[in-house]
PDB file of C-alpha atoms in Angstrom:
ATOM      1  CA  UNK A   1     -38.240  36.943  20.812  1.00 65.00           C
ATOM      2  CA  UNK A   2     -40.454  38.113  17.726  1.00 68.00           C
ATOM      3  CA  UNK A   3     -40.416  41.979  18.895  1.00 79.00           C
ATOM      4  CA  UNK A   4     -44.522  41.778  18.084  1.00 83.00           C
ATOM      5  CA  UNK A   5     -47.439  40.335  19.488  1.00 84.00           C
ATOM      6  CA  UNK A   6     -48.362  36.956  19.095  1.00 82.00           C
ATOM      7  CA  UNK A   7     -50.807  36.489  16.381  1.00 82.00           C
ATOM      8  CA  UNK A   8     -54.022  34.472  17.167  1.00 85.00           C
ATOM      9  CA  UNK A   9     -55.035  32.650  14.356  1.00 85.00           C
ATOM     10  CA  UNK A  10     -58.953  32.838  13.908  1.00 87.00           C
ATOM     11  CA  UNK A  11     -59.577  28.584  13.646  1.00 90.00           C
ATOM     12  CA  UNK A  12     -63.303  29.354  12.981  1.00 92.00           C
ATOM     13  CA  UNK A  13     -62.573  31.269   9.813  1.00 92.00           C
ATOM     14  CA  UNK A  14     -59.950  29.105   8.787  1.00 93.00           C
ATOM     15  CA  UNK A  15     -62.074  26.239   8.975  1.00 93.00           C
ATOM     16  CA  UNK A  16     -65.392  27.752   7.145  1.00 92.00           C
ATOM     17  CA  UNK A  17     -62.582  28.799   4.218  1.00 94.00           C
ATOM     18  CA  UNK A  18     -61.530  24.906   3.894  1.00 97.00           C
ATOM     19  CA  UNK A  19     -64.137  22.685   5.228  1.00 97.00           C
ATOM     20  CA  UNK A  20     -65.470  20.455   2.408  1.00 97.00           C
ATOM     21  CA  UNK A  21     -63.785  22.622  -0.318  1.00 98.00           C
ATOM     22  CA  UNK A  22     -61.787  21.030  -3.129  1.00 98.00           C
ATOM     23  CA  UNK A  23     -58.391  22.618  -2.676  1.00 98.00           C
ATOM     24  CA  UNK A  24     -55.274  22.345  -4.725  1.00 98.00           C
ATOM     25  CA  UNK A  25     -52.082  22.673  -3.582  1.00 98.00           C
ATOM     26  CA  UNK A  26     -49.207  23.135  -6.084  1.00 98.00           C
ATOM     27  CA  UNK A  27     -45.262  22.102  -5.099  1.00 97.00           C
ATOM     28  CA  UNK A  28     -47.026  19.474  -2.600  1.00 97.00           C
ATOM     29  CA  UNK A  29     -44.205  17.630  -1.904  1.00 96.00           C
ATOM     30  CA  UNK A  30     -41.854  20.218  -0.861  1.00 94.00           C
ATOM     31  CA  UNK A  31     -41.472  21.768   2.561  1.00 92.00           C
ATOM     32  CA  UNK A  32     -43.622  24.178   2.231  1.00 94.00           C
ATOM     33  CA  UNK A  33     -46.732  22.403   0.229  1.00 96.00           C
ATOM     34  CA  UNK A  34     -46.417  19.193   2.259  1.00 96.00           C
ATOM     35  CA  UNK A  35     -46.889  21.761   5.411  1.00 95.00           C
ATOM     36  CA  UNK A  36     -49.417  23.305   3.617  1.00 96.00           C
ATOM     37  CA  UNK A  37     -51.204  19.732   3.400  1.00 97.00           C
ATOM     38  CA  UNK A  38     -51.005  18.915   6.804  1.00 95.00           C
ATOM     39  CA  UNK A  39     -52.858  21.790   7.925  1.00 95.00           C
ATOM     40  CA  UNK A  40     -55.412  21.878   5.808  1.00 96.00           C
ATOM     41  CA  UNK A  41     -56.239  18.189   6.941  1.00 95.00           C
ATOM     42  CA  UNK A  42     -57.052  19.513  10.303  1.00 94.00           C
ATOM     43  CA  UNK A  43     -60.300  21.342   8.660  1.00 96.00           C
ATOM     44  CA  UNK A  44     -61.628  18.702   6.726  1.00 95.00           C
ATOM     45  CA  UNK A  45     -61.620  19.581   3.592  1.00 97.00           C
ATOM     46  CA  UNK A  46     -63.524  17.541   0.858  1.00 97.00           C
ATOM     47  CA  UNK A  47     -60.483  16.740  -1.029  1.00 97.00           C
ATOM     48  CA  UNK A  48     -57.249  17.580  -1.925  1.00 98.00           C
ATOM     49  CA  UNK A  49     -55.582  17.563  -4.723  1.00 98.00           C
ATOM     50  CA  UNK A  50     -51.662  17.440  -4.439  1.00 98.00           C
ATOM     51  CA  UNK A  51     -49.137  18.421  -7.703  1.00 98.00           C
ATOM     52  CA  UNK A  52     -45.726  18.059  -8.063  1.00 97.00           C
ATOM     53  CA  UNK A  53     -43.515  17.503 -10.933  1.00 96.00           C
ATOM     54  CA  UNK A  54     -41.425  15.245  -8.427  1.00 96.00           C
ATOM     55  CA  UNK A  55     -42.299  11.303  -8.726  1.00 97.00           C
ATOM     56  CA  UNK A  56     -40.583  11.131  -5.177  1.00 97.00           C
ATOM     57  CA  UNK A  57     -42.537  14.034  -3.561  1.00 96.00           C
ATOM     58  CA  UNK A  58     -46.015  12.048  -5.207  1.00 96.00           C
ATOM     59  CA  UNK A  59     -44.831   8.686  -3.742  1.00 96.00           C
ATOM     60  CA  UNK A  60     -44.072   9.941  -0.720  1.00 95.00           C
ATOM     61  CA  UNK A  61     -47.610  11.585  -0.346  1.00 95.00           C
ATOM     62  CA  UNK A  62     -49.115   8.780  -1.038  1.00 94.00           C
ATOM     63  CA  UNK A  63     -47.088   6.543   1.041  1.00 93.00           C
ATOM     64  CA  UNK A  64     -48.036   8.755   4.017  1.00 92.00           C
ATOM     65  CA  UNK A  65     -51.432   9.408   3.599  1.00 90.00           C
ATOM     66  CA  UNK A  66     -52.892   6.155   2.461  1.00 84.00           C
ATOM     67  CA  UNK A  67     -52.084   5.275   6.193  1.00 82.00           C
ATOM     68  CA  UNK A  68     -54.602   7.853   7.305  1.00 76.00           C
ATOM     69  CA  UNK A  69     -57.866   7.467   7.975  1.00 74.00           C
ATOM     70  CA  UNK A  70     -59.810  10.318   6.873  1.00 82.00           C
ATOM     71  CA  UNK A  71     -62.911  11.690   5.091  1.00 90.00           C
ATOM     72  CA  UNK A  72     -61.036  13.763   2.723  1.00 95.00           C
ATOM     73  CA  UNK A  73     -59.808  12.389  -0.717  1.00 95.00           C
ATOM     74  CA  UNK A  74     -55.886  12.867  -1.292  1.00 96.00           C
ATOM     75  CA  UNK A  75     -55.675  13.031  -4.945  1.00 96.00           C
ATOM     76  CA  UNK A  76     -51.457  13.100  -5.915  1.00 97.00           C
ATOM     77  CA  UNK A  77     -51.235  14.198  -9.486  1.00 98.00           C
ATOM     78  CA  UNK A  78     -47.774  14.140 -11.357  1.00 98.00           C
ATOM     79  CA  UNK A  79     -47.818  17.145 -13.267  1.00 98.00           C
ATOM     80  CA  UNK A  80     -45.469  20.605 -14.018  1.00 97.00           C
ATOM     81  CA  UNK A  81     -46.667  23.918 -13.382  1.00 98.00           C
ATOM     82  CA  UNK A  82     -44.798  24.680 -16.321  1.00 97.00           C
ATOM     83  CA  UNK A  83     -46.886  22.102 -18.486  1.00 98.00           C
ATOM     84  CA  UNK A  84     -50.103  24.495 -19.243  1.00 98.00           C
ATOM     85  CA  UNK A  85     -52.000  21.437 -20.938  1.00 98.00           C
ATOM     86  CA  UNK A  86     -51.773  18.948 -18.141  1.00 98.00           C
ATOM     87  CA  UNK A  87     -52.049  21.668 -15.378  1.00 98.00           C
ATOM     88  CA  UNK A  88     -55.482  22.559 -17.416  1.00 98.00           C
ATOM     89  CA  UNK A  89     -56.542  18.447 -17.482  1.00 98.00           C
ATOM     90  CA  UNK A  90     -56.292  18.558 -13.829  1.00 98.00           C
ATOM     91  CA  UNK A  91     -58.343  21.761 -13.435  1.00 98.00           C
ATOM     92  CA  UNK A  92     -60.778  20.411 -15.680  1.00 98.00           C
ATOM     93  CA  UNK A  93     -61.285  16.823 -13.951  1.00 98.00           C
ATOM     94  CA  UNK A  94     -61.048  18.404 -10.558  1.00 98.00           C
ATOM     95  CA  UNK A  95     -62.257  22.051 -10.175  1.00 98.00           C
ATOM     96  CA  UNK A  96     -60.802  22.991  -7.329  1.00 98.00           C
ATOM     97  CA  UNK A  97     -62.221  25.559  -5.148  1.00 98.00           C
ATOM     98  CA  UNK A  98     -59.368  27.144  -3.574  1.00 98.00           C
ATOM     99  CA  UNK A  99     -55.042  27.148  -5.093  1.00 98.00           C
ATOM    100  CA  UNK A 100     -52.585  27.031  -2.410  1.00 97.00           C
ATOM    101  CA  UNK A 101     -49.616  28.056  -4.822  1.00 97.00           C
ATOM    102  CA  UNK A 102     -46.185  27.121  -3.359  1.00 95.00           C
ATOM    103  CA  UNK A 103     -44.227  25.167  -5.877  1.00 94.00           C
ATOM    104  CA  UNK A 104     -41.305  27.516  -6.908  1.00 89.00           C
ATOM    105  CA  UNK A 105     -37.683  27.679  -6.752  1.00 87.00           C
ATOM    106  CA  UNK A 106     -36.482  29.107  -3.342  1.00 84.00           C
ATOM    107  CA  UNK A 107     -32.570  29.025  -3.171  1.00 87.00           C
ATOM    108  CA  UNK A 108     -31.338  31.870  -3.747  1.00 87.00           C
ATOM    109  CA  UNK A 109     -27.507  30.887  -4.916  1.00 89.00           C
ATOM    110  CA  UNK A 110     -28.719  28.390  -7.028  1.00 91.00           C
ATOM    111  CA  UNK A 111     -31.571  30.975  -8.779  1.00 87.00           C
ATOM    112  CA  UNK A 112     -28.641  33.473  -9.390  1.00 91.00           C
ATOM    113  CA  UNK A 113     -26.693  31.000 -11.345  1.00 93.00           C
ATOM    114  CA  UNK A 114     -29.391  29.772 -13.327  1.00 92.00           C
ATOM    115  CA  UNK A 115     -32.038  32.610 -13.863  1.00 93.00           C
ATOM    116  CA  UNK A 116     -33.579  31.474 -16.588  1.00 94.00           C
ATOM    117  CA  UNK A 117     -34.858  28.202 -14.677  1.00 92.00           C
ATOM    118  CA  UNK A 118     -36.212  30.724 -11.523  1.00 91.00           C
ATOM    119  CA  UNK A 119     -38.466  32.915 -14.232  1.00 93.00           C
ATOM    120  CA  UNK A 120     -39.515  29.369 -16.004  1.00 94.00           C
ATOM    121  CA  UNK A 121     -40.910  28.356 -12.725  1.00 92.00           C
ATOM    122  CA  UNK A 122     -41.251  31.194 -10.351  1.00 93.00           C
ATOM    123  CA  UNK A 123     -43.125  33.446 -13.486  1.00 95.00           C
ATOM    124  CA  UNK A 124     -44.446  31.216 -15.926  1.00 97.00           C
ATOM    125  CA  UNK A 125     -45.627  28.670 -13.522  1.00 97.00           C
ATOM    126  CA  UNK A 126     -47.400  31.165 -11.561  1.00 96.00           C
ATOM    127  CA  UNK A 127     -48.811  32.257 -14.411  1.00 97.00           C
ATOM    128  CA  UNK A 128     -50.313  29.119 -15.785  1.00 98.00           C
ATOM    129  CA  UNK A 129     -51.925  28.701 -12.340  1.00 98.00           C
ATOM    130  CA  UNK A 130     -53.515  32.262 -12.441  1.00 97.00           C
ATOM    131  CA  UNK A 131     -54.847  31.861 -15.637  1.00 97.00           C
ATOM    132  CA  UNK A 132     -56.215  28.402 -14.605  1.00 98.00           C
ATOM    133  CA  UNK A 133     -57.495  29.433 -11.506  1.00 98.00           C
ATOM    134  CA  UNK A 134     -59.399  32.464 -13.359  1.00 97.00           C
ATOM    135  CA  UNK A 135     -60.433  30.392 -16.375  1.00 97.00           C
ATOM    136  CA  UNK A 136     -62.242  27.502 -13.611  1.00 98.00           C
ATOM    137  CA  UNK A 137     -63.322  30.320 -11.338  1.00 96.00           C
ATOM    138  CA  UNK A 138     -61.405  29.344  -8.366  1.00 97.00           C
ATOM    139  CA  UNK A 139     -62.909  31.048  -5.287  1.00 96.00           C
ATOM    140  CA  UNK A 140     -59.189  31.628  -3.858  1.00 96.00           C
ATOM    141  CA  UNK A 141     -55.635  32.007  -4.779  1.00 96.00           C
ATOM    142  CA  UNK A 142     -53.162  31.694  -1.929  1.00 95.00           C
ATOM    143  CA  UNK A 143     -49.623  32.491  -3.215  1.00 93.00           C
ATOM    144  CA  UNK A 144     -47.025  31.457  -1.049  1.00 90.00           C
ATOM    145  CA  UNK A 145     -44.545  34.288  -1.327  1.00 84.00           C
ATOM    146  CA  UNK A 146     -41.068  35.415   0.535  1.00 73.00           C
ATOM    147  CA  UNK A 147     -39.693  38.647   2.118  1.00 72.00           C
ATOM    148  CA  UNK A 148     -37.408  38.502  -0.760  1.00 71.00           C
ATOM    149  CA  UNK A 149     -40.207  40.157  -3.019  1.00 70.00           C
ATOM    150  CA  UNK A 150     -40.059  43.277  -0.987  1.00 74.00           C
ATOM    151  CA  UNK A 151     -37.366  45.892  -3.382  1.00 79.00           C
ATOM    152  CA  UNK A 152     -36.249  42.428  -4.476  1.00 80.00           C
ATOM    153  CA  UNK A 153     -31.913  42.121  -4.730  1.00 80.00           C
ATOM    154  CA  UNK A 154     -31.668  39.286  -6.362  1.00 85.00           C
ATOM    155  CA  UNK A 155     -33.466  36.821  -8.983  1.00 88.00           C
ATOM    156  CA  UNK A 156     -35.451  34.728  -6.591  1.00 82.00           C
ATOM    157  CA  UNK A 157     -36.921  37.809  -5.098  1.00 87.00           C
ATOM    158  CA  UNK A 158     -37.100  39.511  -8.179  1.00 90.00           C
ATOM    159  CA  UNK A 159     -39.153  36.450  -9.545  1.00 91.00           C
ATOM    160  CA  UNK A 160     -41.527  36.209  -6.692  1.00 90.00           C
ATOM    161  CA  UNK A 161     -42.468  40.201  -6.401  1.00 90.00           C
ATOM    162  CA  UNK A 162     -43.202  39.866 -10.611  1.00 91.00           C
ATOM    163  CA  UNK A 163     -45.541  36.804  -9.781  1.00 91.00           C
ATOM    164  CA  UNK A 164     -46.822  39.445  -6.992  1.00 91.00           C
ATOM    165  CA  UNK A 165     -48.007  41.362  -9.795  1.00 92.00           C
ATOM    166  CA  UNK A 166     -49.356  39.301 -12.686  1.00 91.00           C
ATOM    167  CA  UNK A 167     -51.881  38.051  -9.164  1.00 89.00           C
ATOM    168  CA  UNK A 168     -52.732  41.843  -9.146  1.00 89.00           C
ATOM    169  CA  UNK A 169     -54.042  41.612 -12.628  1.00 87.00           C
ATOM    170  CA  UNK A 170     -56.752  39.180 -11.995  1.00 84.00           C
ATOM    171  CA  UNK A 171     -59.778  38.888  -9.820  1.00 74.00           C
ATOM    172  CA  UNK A 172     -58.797  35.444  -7.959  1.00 75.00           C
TER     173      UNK A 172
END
């Protein structure tokens, strides 16, 4: 069905990247980051610290995972991307390790109607989080990116390949 070969993920490395690393994992309570959460669980990392500007998304992280019974701290911190002092608060009181970046807007329609709210977030929020992530020497920076970025027709894409590049620029 792909039209590739099956890709074999390499659990050993993926597990000495994230066991008993402090990782933070921006847009935490979307689709994406809340994915992102559950499989980082399965290697044990020391904590995690999950942001979202959405009191809903936070509640329902916490609602989840205080069930759990687990070694690693889940740390849900209501904050924007977009909010440089607050994002740097939280870098500052928890110095995390390793960014899993996936808060952004993704819908394309929407993004074309309102572009000025898909560079706000998709550009500027990146860029707070690279700047962070450089300024607290973050070992990683895992941007969570689309096909869309590829010669980018529209804003979303457009927004994502330019947050492609300001990553480029630094040395996370």
């Amino acid at each position: 069905l792909l039209g590739r070969d099956e890709i074999n993920l390499d659990m050993n490395s993926i597990e000495n990247f994230l066991n008993g690393k402090r990782i933070l994992i921006s847009g935490a309570g979307g689709s994406i980051g809340s994915e992102l959460l559950k499989q980082c669980l399965n290697f044990n990392p020391a904590e995690v610290i999950c942001i979202d500007f959405n009191e809903e998304s936070i509640f329902k992280i916490e609602q989840k995972y205080n069930k759990f019974t687990t070694k690693t701290v889940i740390n849900s911190i209501l904050v924007s991307i977009l909010e440089y002092k607050q994002l740097e608060k939280v870098f500052f009181e928890n110095r995390p390790q390793i960014v899993f970046h996936a808060a952004a807007y993704k819908h394309v329609p929407i993004q074309e109607l309102q572009p000025w709210t898909a560079i706000q977030s998709n550009v500027k929020g990146t860029k707070n989080l690279i700047e962070l992530s450089d300024q607290f020497n973050t070992e990683k920076f895992v941007f969570v990116s689309t096909d869309k970025a590829v010669n980018p027709v529209n804003v979303m894409g457009a927004t994502k390949r330019l947050s492609e590049k300001l990553i480029q620029s630094y040395d996370i």
